[in-house]
Amino acid sequence: MNQSHSLPIDDPLDGDTLHEECGVFGILGHPDAAALTALGLHALQHRGQEAAGIVSFDGKRFYQERHMGLVGDHYTNPMTLARLPGGMSIGHTRYSTTGEVAMRNVQPLFAELEEGGIAIAHNGNFTNGLTLRRQIIATGAICQSTSDTEVVLHLIARSRHASTSDRFIDAIRQMEGGYSMLAMTRTKLIAARDPTGIRPLVMGELDGKPIFCSETCALDIIGAKFIRDVENGEVVICEIQPDGSISIDARKPGKPQPERLCLFEYVYFARPDSVVGGRNVYTTRKNMGMNLAKEAPVDADVIVPVPDGGTPAALGYAQESGIPFEYGIIRNHYVGRTFIEPTQQIRAFGVKLKHSANRAMIEGKRVVLVDDSIVRGTTSLKIVQMIREAGAREVHVRVASPMIFFPDFYGIDTPDAEKLLANQYADVDAMAKYIGADSLAFLSINGLYRAVGGEDRNPARPQFTDHYFTGDYPTRLLDKNGESMGNKLSMLASNG
């Protein structure tokens, strides 16, 4: 289950941002494997800012570098990359949703098995990870981390199959939830995506060498060619042969299921220049804004995005409504999660640490604020207040996704259901009053579906994973429903 690791508990903005667990990148057979992996992780930085790790193999030994903080803080150092020799590597950038923030949870995780070393990195969350952890610990296993990725290593080690590939497949067939996973052995790079296809994973090629990564933007940064999406339920095994060639074996070991990509990849998580599930993310976000303008028009003087997530939707809203678009809020990109807030007085600055009102675009005007989503509403409250203080005559908030009613268990860090704004007030008018807006409106679920997939939601067989809006979870929630969340997970402190 997701565990929140946000700002201090007394911070007014605590838990008011959704976080994706991580991004993964792997390449096989390239002399610059580690450097390319570092660049790929840099492009995937938006998927996780707490830690990053890379494991490489040079034909004889495995090497690893794991660090807390941003990719650029460590992997731009030539000495760091020099410690990662070899022609194959996998990397991971992390935001924790399962397990605490500590060095022992930084991926890729590495283990020595009977057949040799294996490194594993994954994006997402297993909904039966804690249940399986409890079972393997009960049989004598020793767990070094609180990450559910380690469970996969144990299952691989215990498998009775002969080859590493078959052991890997045997292990992931026991896992449930949403995930994209990479594994690296002495000769193989293995990629796998969950049977429902909740989390994204793409395959690319550079100089004839295979690459797997969470988003196409990581291919673009190194000039690699996009080949295709890894299909839901697919395992792709790339192996270096004795003659130096690379074989590619794609398998679908499980029962076929319809793909249901996570809608929040389009709403919030994926980078705007990425292509997810064959759809350009920037275009889908503009479509959301256009549909929002049709569903919830308002007489106003200016459309202002809440940066950066609300910008494409605000452009779409302005284009559809004919109301001018302006940057009425300027974002400070140099304030990170580690910003020191030593006193309550400084903490009270709240959102102004990251956003400043552009008074010239706001003063005396009727403003439409367009945001991508609202979680708890505490950030919205601060931004509306900031816009009013800058002289806005009216403030209307438009949200380019539906109301969030339900928590996530597939790798998105969401607050408990009772802390979500949509569950705290009886109707939209009451929510608008809380955040201080003259009006508030959300995009409908069908408006979102049309923006992404071009058609309304099919209630009998939803085309996407949308449980945060609808409560329709695409898999069993074994850990949650079995109350495995109350297990005795010790939280060993780590100096990181």
Short mmCIF file of N, CA, C and O in Angstrom, two decimals, residues 369-492:
data_model
loop_
_atom_site.label_atom_id
_atom_site.label_comp_id
_atom_site.label_asym_id
_atom_site.label_seq_id
_atom_site.Cartn_x
_atom_site.Cartn_y
_atom_site.Cartn_z
N LEU A 369 -8.58 30.26 -13.44
CA LEU A 369 -7.41 29.46 -13.10
C LEU A 369 -7.64 28.03 -13.58
O LEU A 369 -8.62 27.39 -13.18
N VAL A 370 -6.75 27.50 -14.40
CA VAL A 370 -6.88 26.14 -14.90
C VAL A 370 -5.79 25.27 -14.30
O VAL A 370 -4.59 25.56 -14.45
N ASP A 371 -6.19 24.21 -13.61
CA ASP A 371 -5.25 23.27 -13.00
C ASP A 371 -5.52 21.87 -13.53
O ASP A 371 -6.60 21.59 -14.06
N ASP A 372 -4.51 20.97 -13.39
CA ASP A 372 -4.70 19.61 -13.91
C ASP A 372 -5.52 18.74 -12.98
O ASP A 372 -6.24 17.84 -13.42
N SER A 373 -5.42 18.98 -11.67
CA SER A 373 -6.15 18.14 -10.70
C SER A 373 -6.17 18.85 -9.35
O SER A 373 -5.38 19.77 -9.11
N ILE A 374 -7.09 18.43 -8.49
CA ILE A 374 -7.11 18.90 -7.11
C ILE A 374 -7.15 17.67 -6.21
O ILE A 374 -8.00 16.78 -6.39
N VAL A 375 -6.23 17.63 -5.24
CA VAL A 375 -6.15 16.48 -4.33
C VAL A 375 -6.83 16.83 -3.01
O VAL A 375 -7.97 16.47 -2.76
N ARG A 376 -6.14 17.59 -2.17
CA ARG A 376 -6.72 18.00 -0.89
C ARG A 376 -7.29 19.41 -0.94
O ARG A 376 -8.09 19.79 -0.08
N GLY A 377 -6.85 20.21 -1.89
CA GLY A 377 -7.37 21.57 -2.04
C GLY A 377 -6.58 22.62 -1.31
O GLY A 377 -6.82 23.82 -1.49
N THR A 378 -5.61 22.23 -0.49
CA THR A 378 -4.86 23.22 0.28
C THR A 378 -3.99 24.10 -0.62
O THR A 378 -3.85 25.30 -0.37
N THR A 379 -3.43 23.52 -1.67
CA THR A 379 -2.65 24.33 -2.61
C THR A 379 -3.56 25.28 -3.38
O THR A 379 -3.24 26.45 -3.59
N SER A 380 -4.72 24.79 -3.81
CA SER A 380 -5.68 25.62 -4.54
C SER A 380 -6.10 26.83 -3.70
O SER A 380 -6.20 27.95 -4.20
N LEU A 381 -6.34 26.58 -2.43
CA LEU A 381 -6.73 27.66 -1.51
C LEU A 381 -5.65 28.74 -1.49
O LEU A 381 -5.97 29.95 -1.59
N LYS A 382 -4.39 28.35 -1.40
CA LYS A 382 -3.29 29.33 -1.35
C LYS A 382 -3.15 30.09 -2.66
O LYS A 382 -2.89 31.29 -2.67
N ILE A 383 -3.32 29.38 -3.78
CA ILE A 383 -3.16 30.03 -5.09
C ILE A 383 -4.30 31.01 -5.35
O ILE A 383 -4.07 32.12 -5.84
N VAL A 384 -5.53 30.62 -5.02
CA VAL A 384 -6.66 31.53 -5.17
C VAL A 384 -6.44 32.78 -4.32
O VAL A 384 -6.66 33.92 -4.78
N GLN A 385 -5.98 32.60 -3.10
CA GLN A 385 -5.70 33.73 -2.21
C GLN A 385 -4.63 34.64 -2.82
O GLN A 385 -4.75 35.87 -2.80
N MET A 386 -3.60 34.04 -3.40
CA MET A 386 -2.52 34.80 -4.01
C MET A 386 -3.03 35.62 -5.20
O MET A 386 -2.64 36.78 -5.38
N ILE A 387 -3.91 35.02 -6.01
CA ILE A 387 -4.47 35.72 -7.17
C ILE A 387 -5.35 36.89 -6.72
O ILE A 387 -5.33 37.97 -7.31
N ARG A 388 -6.11 36.68 -5.67
CA ARG A 388 -6.96 37.78 -5.15
C ARG A 388 -6.08 38.91 -4.61
O ARG A 388 -6.37 40.09 -4.83
N GLU A 389 -5.01 38.56 -3.93
CA GLU A 389 -4.12 39.58 -3.37
C GLU A 389 -3.42 40.37 -4.47
O GLU A 389 -2.99 41.51 -4.25
N ALA A 390 -3.32 39.75 -5.66
CA ALA A 390 -2.72 40.44 -6.81
C ALA A 390 -3.73 41.33 -7.53
O ALA A 390 -3.40 41.93 -8.57
N GLY A 391 -4.97 41.41 -7.01
CA GLY A 391 -5.94 42.36 -7.54
C GLY A 391 -6.99 41.80 -8.47
O GLY A 391 -7.71 42.57 -9.13
N ALA A 392 -7.14 40.48 -8.54
CA ALA A 392 -8.16 39.89 -9.41
C ALA A 392 -9.55 40.29 -8.94
O ALA A 392 -9.84 40.32 -7.74
N ARG A 393 -10.43 40.59 -9.90
CA ARG A 393 -11.81 40.98 -9.58
C ARG A 393 -12.65 39.75 -9.27
O ARG A 393 -13.50 39.76 -8.38
N GLU A 394 -12.43 38.68 -10.05
CA GLU A 394 -13.10 37.40 -9.81
C GLU A 394 -12.07 36.29 -10.04
O GLU A 394 -11.15 36.45 -10.84
N VAL A 395 -12.27 35.16 -9.35
CA VAL A 395 -11.38 34.00 -9.55
C VAL A 395 -12.26 32.76 -9.74
O VAL A 395 -12.98 32.36 -8.82
N HIS A 396 -12.19 32.19 -10.93
CA HIS A 396 -12.94 30.97 -11.25
C HIS A 396 -11.94 29.83 -11.49
O HIS A 396 -11.03 29.96 -12.31
N VAL A 397 -12.12 28.75 -10.78
CA VAL A 397 -11.20 27.61 -10.89
C VAL A 397 -11.82 26.53 -11.77
O VAL A 397 -12.97 26.13 -11.57
N ARG A 398 -11.04 26.09 -12.76
CA ARG A 398 -11.47 25.01 -13.65
C ARG A 398 -10.40 23.92 -13.62
O ARG A 398 -9.22 24.19 -13.79
N VAL A 399 -10.84 22.68 -13.39
CA VAL A 399 -9.93 21.56 -13.20
C VAL A 399 -10.07 20.58 -14.36
O VAL A 399 -11.18 20.11 -14.64
N ALA A 400 -8.96 20.28 -15.03
CA ALA A 400 -8.98 19.49 -16.27
C ALA A 400 -8.97 17.98 -16.02
O ALA A 400 -8.44 17.20 -16.80
N SER A 401 -9.58 17.56 -14.91
CA SER A 401 -9.80 16.14 -14.62
C SER A 401 -10.97 16.05 -13.64
O SER A 401 -11.33 17.05 -13.02
N PRO A 402 -11.58 14.88 -13.49
CA PRO A 402 -12.71 14.76 -12.56
C PRO A 402 -12.26 14.85 -11.10
O PRO A 402 -11.06 14.86 -10.79
N MET A 403 -13.23 14.89 -10.20
CA MET A 403 -12.94 14.90 -8.77
C MET A 403 -12.31 13.56 -8.36
O MET A 403 -12.73 12.50 -8.83
N ILE A 404 -11.32 13.63 -7.48
CA ILE A 404 -10.65 12.42 -6.98
C ILE A 404 -11.32 11.99 -5.69
O ILE A 404 -11.29 12.70 -4.68
N PHE A 405 -11.94 10.80 -5.72
CA PHE A 405 -12.66 10.27 -4.56
C PHE A 405 -11.93 9.12 -3.87
O PHE A 405 -12.20 8.83 -2.70
N PHE A 406 -11.07 8.43 -4.61
CA PHE A 406 -10.53 7.16 -4.12
C PHE A 406 -9.00 7.15 -4.16
O PHE A 406 -8.40 7.70 -5.07
N PRO A 407 -8.36 6.48 -3.18
CA PRO A 407 -6.90 6.38 -3.17
C PRO A 407 -6.40 5.39 -4.22
O PRO A 407 -7.18 4.59 -4.76
N ASP A 408 -5.11 5.44 -4.47
CA ASP A 408 -4.49 4.58 -5.47
C ASP A 408 -3.64 3.52 -4.78
O ASP A 408 -3.12 3.76 -3.69
N PHE A 409 -3.50 2.35 -5.43
CA PHE A 409 -2.65 1.28 -4.89
C PHE A 409 -1.72 0.72 -5.96
O PHE A 409 -1.22 -0.38 -5.84
N TYR A 410 -1.46 1.52 -7.01
CA TYR A 410 -0.65 1.03 -8.13
C TYR A 410 0.59 1.89 -8.36
O TYR A 410 1.12 1.94 -9.45
N GLY A 411 1.04 2.61 -7.34
CA GLY A 411 2.27 3.37 -7.47
C GLY A 411 2.11 4.87 -7.45
O GLY A 411 3.05 5.61 -7.69
N ILE A 412 0.89 5.36 -7.16
CA ILE A 412 0.67 6.80 -7.01
C ILE A 412 0.49 7.08 -5.52
O ILE A 412 -0.29 6.41 -4.85
N ASP A 413 1.22 8.04 -5.02
CA ASP A 413 1.13 8.39 -3.61
C ASP A 413 -0.06 9.31 -3.39
O ASP A 413 0.01 10.50 -3.66
N THR A 414 -1.18 8.76 -2.92
CA THR A 414 -2.39 9.55 -2.68
C THR A 414 -2.71 9.56 -1.19
O THR A 414 -2.46 8.58 -0.49
N PRO A 415 -3.31 10.64 -0.71
CA PRO A 415 -3.75 10.66 0.69
C PRO A 415 -4.88 9.65 0.92
O PRO A 415 -5.47 9.13 -0.03
N ASP A 416 -5.17 9.40 2.18
CA ASP A 416 -6.32 8.55 2.51
C ASP A 416 -7.58 9.20 1.98
O ASP A 416 -7.67 10.43 1.84
N ALA A 417 -8.60 8.36 1.72
CA ALA A 417 -9.82 8.84 1.07
C ALA A 417 -10.46 10.02 1.83
O ALA A 417 -10.93 10.97 1.21
N GLU A 418 -10.44 9.96 3.15
CA GLU A 418 -11.12 11.00 3.92
C GLU A 418 -10.40 12.35 3.84
O GLU A 418 -10.98 13.38 4.19
N LYS A 419 -9.14 12.36 3.36
CA LYS A 419 -8.40 13.60 3.25
C LYS A 419 -8.54 14.25 1.87
O LYS A 419 -8.08 15.37 1.67
N LEU A 420 -9.16 13.56 0.94
CA LEU A 420 -9.36 14.11 -0.39
C LEU A 420 -10.47 15.16 -0.36
O LEU A 420 -11.50 14.97 0.28
N LEU A 421 -10.26 16.26 -1.07
CA LEU A 421 -11.22 17.37 -1.04
C LEU A 421 -12.63 16.92 -1.42
O LEU A 421 -13.61 17.31 -0.79
N ALA A 422 -12.73 16.06 -2.43
CA ALA A 422 -14.05 15.64 -2.93
C ALA A 422 -14.85 14.89 -1.87
O ALA A 422 -16.09 14.85 -1.95
N ASN A 423 -14.16 14.31 -0.88
CA ASN A 423 -14.86 13.57 0.17
C ASN A 423 -15.12 14.39 1.43
O ASN A 423 -15.73 13.90 2.37
N GLN A 424 -14.68 15.65 1.41
CA GLN A 424 -14.82 16.47 2.61
C GLN A 424 -15.99 17.44 2.54
O GLN A 424 -16.37 18.01 3.56
N TYR A 425 -16.54 17.62 1.34
CA TYR A 425 -17.62 18.59 1.17
C TYR A 425 -18.77 17.98 0.39
O TYR A 425 -18.57 17.09 -0.44
N ALA A 426 -19.98 18.48 0.65
CA ALA A 426 -21.19 17.88 0.08
C ALA A 426 -21.32 18.13 -1.40
O ALA A 426 -21.86 17.31 -2.14
N ASP A 427 -20.83 19.27 -1.89
CA ASP A 427 -20.98 19.59 -3.31
C ASP A 427 -19.88 20.53 -3.77
O ASP A 427 -19.04 20.98 -2.98
N VAL A 428 -19.89 20.82 -5.06
CA VAL A 428 -18.85 21.65 -5.66
C VAL A 428 -18.90 23.08 -5.11
O VAL A 428 -17.85 23.72 -4.92
N ASP A 429 -20.10 23.60 -4.84
CA ASP A 429 -20.20 24.96 -4.29
C ASP A 429 -19.50 25.06 -2.95
O ASP A 429 -18.84 26.08 -2.66
N ALA A 430 -19.65 24.03 -2.12
CA ALA A 430 -18.98 24.03 -0.81
C ALA A 430 -17.46 23.96 -0.98
O ALA A 430 -16.71 24.60 -0.23
N MET A 431 -17.00 23.19 -1.98
CA MET A 431 -15.56 23.13 -2.26
C MET A 431 -15.05 24.49 -2.73
O MET A 431 -13.97 24.93 -2.33
N ALA A 432 -15.83 25.14 -3.59
CA ALA A 432 -15.43 26.46 -4.10
C ALA A 432 -15.30 27.47 -2.96
O ALA A 432 -14.37 28.27 -2.92
N LYS A 433 -16.23 27.39 -2.01
CA LYS A 433 -16.19 28.29 -0.86
C LYS A 433 -14.93 28.03 -0.04
O LYS A 433 -14.27 28.97 0.43
N TYR A 434 -14.56 26.75 0.13
CA TYR A 434 -13.39 26.40 0.92
C TYR A 434 -12.11 26.97 0.30
O TYR A 434 -11.27 27.54 0.99
N ILE A 435 -11.98 26.84 -1.02
CA ILE A 435 -10.74 27.32 -1.66
C ILE A 435 -10.81 28.82 -1.98
O ILE A 435 -9.83 29.41 -2.43
N GLY A 436 -11.98 29.45 -1.76
CA GLY A 436 -12.10 30.89 -1.92
C GLY A 436 -12.38 31.34 -3.34
O GLY A 436 -12.16 32.51 -3.67
N ALA A 437 -12.88 30.43 -4.18
CA ALA A 437 -13.13 30.76 -5.59
C ALA A 437 -14.57 31.21 -5.79
O ALA A 437 -15.48 30.80 -5.07
N ASP A 438 -14.79 32.05 -6.81
CA ASP A 438 -16.16 32.46 -7.16
C ASP A 438 -16.93 31.31 -7.77
O ASP A 438 -18.15 31.24 -7.63
N SER A 439 -16.23 30.42 -8.47
CA SER A 439 -16.86 29.20 -8.98
C SER A 439 -15.79 28.14 -9.17
O SER A 439 -14.59 28.44 -9.26
N LEU A 440 -16.23 26.89 -9.21
CA LEU A 440 -15.34 25.76 -9.37
C LEU A 440 -16.03 24.72 -10.23
O LEU A 440 -17.23 24.46 -10.07
N ALA A 441 -15.30 24.14 -11.19
CA ALA A 441 -15.87 23.08 -12.03
C ALA A 441 -14.77 22.10 -12.42
O ALA A 441 -13.60 22.47 -12.60
N PHE A 442 -15.16 20.83 -12.53
CA PHE A 442 -14.24 19.76 -12.91
C PHE A 442 -14.66 19.18 -14.25
O PHE A 442 -15.84 19.17 -14.60
N LEU A 443 -13.68 18.66 -14.99
CA LEU A 443 -13.97 17.94 -16.22
C LEU A 443 -14.71 16.65 -15.90
O LEU A 443 -14.40 15.98 -14.91
N SER A 444 -15.69 16.29 -16.70
CA SER A 444 -16.43 15.05 -16.48
C SER A 444 -15.57 13.86 -16.86
O SER A 444 -14.60 13.98 -17.61
N ILE A 445 -15.95 12.68 -16.39
CA ILE A 445 -15.20 11.48 -16.73
C ILE A 445 -15.27 11.19 -18.23
O ILE A 445 -14.28 10.81 -18.86
N ASN A 446 -16.42 11.45 -18.84
CA ASN A 446 -16.52 11.25 -20.29
C ASN A 446 -15.74 12.32 -21.05
O ASN A 446 -15.17 12.03 -22.12
N GLY A 447 -15.69 13.53 -20.51
CA GLY A 447 -14.87 14.57 -21.13
C GLY A 447 -13.40 14.20 -21.12
O GLY A 447 -12.68 14.47 -22.09
N LEU A 448 -12.96 13.56 -20.04
CA LEU A 448 -11.58 13.10 -19.96
C LEU A 448 -11.34 11.94 -20.93
O LEU A 448 -10.33 11.92 -21.65
N TYR A 449 -12.25 10.99 -20.96
CA TYR A 449 -12.11 9.85 -21.88
C TYR A 449 -12.06 10.31 -23.33
O TYR A 449 -11.26 9.81 -24.12
N ARG A 450 -12.91 11.26 -23.67
CA ARG A 450 -12.92 11.76 -25.06
C ARG A 450 -11.61 12.48 -25.39
O ARG A 450 -11.11 12.39 -26.51
N ALA A 451 -11.05 13.19 -24.40
CA ALA A 451 -9.80 13.91 -24.62
C ALA A 451 -8.64 12.95 -24.87
O ALA A 451 -7.76 13.22 -25.69
N VAL A 452 -8.67 11.80 -24.21
CA VAL A 452 -7.56 10.85 -24.31
C VAL A 452 -7.80 9.82 -25.41
O VAL A 452 -6.96 9.60 -26.29
N GLY A 453 -8.96 9.18 -25.35
CA GLY A 453 -9.22 8.06 -26.25
C GLY A 453 -10.21 8.31 -27.36
O GLY A 453 -10.43 7.45 -28.21
N GLY A 454 -10.88 9.47 -27.33
CA GLY A 454 -11.78 9.83 -28.41
C GLY A 454 -13.19 9.31 -28.28
O GLY A 454 -14.01 9.51 -29.18
N GLU A 455 -13.50 8.62 -27.18
CA GLU A 455 -14.86 8.10 -26.99
C GLU A 455 -15.22 8.08 -25.51
O GLU A 455 -14.34 8.18 -24.65
N ASP A 456 -16.52 7.98 -25.23
CA ASP A 456 -16.98 7.97 -23.85
C ASP A 456 -16.51 6.70 -23.13
O ASP A 456 -16.16 5.69 -23.75
N ARG A 457 -16.54 6.75 -21.80
CA ARG A 457 -16.18 5.60 -20.98
C ARG A 457 -17.20 4.48 -21.16
O ARG A 457 -18.41 4.72 -21.18
N ASN A 458 -16.70 3.27 -21.30
CA ASN A 458 -17.56 2.09 -21.37
C ASN A 458 -17.66 1.50 -19.97
O ASN A 458 -16.71 0.86 -19.51
N PRO A 459 -18.77 1.68 -19.26
CA PRO A 459 -18.86 1.21 -17.87
C PRO A 459 -18.70 -0.30 -17.75
O PRO A 459 -18.21 -0.79 -16.73
N ALA A 460 -19.09 -1.04 -18.77
CA ALA A 460 -18.98 -2.50 -18.71
C ALA A 460 -17.54 -2.97 -18.84
O ALA A 460 -17.16 -3.99 -18.26
N ARG A 461 -16.74 -2.21 -19.58
CA ARG A 461 -15.33 -2.56 -19.76
C ARG A 461 -14.54 -1.26 -19.96
O ARG A 461 -14.25 -0.88 -21.09
N PRO A 462 -14.19 -0.58 -18.85
CA PRO A 462 -13.49 0.71 -18.98
C PRO A 462 -12.19 0.58 -19.77
O PRO A 462 -11.45 -0.38 -19.61
N GLN A 463 -11.95 1.55 -20.63
CA GLN A 463 -10.79 1.50 -21.51
C GLN A 463 -9.50 1.88 -20.80
O GLN A 463 -8.41 1.57 -21.28
N PHE A 464 -9.61 2.57 -19.63
CA PHE A 464 -8.43 3.01 -18.90
C PHE A 464 -8.59 2.69 -17.42
O PHE A 464 -9.68 2.38 -16.95
N THR A 465 -7.49 2.76 -16.70
CA THR A 465 -7.53 2.65 -15.24
C THR A 465 -7.94 4.00 -14.67
O THR A 465 -7.24 4.99 -14.87
N ASP A 466 -9.09 4.04 -13.98
CA ASP A 466 -9.66 5.33 -13.56
C ASP A 466 -10.26 5.27 -12.15
O ASP A 466 -11.14 6.05 -11.81
N HIS A 467 -9.78 4.34 -11.32
CA HIS A 467 -10.40 4.10 -10.01
C HIS A 467 -10.38 5.32 -9.11
O HIS A 467 -11.25 5.46 -8.25
N TYR A 468 -9.39 6.22 -9.25
CA TYR A 468 -9.32 7.41 -8.40
C TYR A 468 -10.56 8.29 -8.59
O TYR A 468 -10.96 9.01 -7.69
N PHE A 469 -11.17 8.22 -9.76
CA PHE A 469 -12.40 8.98 -10.04
C PHE A 469 -13.66 8.14 -9.82
O PHE A 469 -14.69 8.67 -9.44
N THR A 470 -13.58 6.85 -10.11
CA THR A 470 -14.78 6.00 -10.18
C THR A 470 -14.87 4.93 -9.11
O THR A 470 -15.95 4.37 -8.88
N GLY A 471 -13.75 4.58 -8.49
CA GLY A 471 -13.74 3.46 -7.54
C GLY A 471 -13.66 2.11 -8.20
O GLY A 471 -13.73 1.08 -7.52
N ASP A 472 -13.49 2.07 -9.52
CA ASP A 472 -13.42 0.81 -10.28
C ASP A 472 -11.95 0.37 -10.37
O ASP A 472 -11.22 0.76 -11.28
N TYR A 473 -11.50 -0.43 -9.40
CA TYR A 473 -10.12 -0.90 -9.38
C TYR A 473 -9.96 -2.07 -10.35
O TYR A 473 -10.76 -2.99 -10.35
N PRO A 474 -8.91 -2.06 -11.19
CA PRO A 474 -8.77 -3.07 -12.23
C PRO A 474 -8.22 -4.41 -11.75
O PRO A 474 -8.22 -5.38 -12.50
N THR A 475 -7.70 -4.47 -10.50
CA THR A 475 -7.17 -5.73 -9.98
C THR A 475 -7.66 -5.94 -8.55
O THR A 475 -8.24 -5.03 -7.94
N ARG A 476 -7.39 -7.13 -8.02
CA ARG A 476 -7.66 -7.37 -6.61
C ARG A 476 -6.73 -6.51 -5.77
O ARG A 476 -5.60 -6.23 -6.16
N LEU A 477 -7.20 -6.11 -4.58
CA LEU A 477 -6.37 -5.35 -3.64
C LEU A 477 -6.12 -6.24 -2.43
O LEU A 477 -6.65 -6.03 -1.34
N LEU A 478 -5.27 -7.25 -2.65
CA LEU A 478 -5.12 -8.30 -1.64
C LEU A 478 -4.54 -7.75 -0.34
O LEU A 478 -5.02 -8.08 0.75
N ASP A 479 -3.52 -6.91 -0.43
CA ASP A 479 -2.93 -6.36 0.80
C ASP A 479 -3.93 -5.54 1.58
O ASP A 479 -4.05 -5.66 2.80
N LYS A 480 -4.67 -4.69 0.89
CA LYS A 480 -5.64 -3.82 1.55
C LYS A 480 -6.80 -4.61 2.13
O LYS A 480 -7.14 -4.49 3.30
N ASN A 481 -7.40 -5.45 1.30
CA ASN A 481 -8.58 -6.18 1.74
C ASN A 481 -8.26 -7.25 2.77
O ASN A 481 -9.09 -7.62 3.59
N GLY A 482 -7.02 -7.76 2.71
CA GLY A 482 -6.60 -8.77 3.68
C GLY A 482 -6.00 -8.16 4.93
O GLY A 482 -5.50 -8.88 5.78
N GLU A 483 -6.03 -6.83 5.01
CA GLU A 483 -5.50 -6.11 6.17
C GLU A 483 -4.03 -6.43 6.42
O GLU A 483 -3.55 -6.42 7.54
N SER A 484 -3.30 -6.73 5.32
CA SER A 484 -1.87 -7.00 5.48
C SER A 484 -1.10 -5.71 5.75
O SER A 484 0.09 -5.76 6.04
N MET A 485 -1.79 -4.58 5.63
CA MET A 485 -1.10 -3.33 5.85
C MET A 485 -0.71 -3.15 7.31
O MET A 485 0.09 -2.31 7.65
N GLY A 486 -1.31 -3.91 8.17
CA GLY A 486 -0.98 -3.80 9.58
C GLY A 486 0.18 -4.69 9.97
O GLY A 486 0.34 -5.03 11.14
N ASN A 487 1.00 -5.09 9.03
CA ASN A 487 2.10 -6.01 9.33
C ASN A 487 3.20 -5.30 10.11
O ASN A 487 3.21 -4.08 10.27
N LYS A 488 4.15 -6.10 10.58
CA LYS A 488 5.21 -5.55 11.42
C LYS A 488 6.41 -5.16 10.57
O LYS A 488 7.45 -5.79 10.61
N LEU A 489 6.24 -4.10 9.80
CA LEU A 489 7.35 -3.60 8.97
C LEU A 489 8.18 -2.65 9.80
O LEU A 489 7.71 -1.57 10.18
N SER A 490 9.40 -3.04 10.13
CA SER A 490 10.24 -2.14 10.90
C SER A 490 10.84 -1.09 9.98
O SER A 490 11.16 -1.37 8.83
N MET A 491 10.96 0.11 10.51
CA MET A 491 11.49 1.21 9.72
C MET A 491 12.87 1.58 10.23
O MET A 491 13.04 2.48 11.05
N LEU A 492 13.89 0.84 9.79
CA LEU A 492 15.26 1.09 10.19
C LEU A 492 15.70 2.44 9.65
O LEU A 492 15.56 2.73 8.47
#
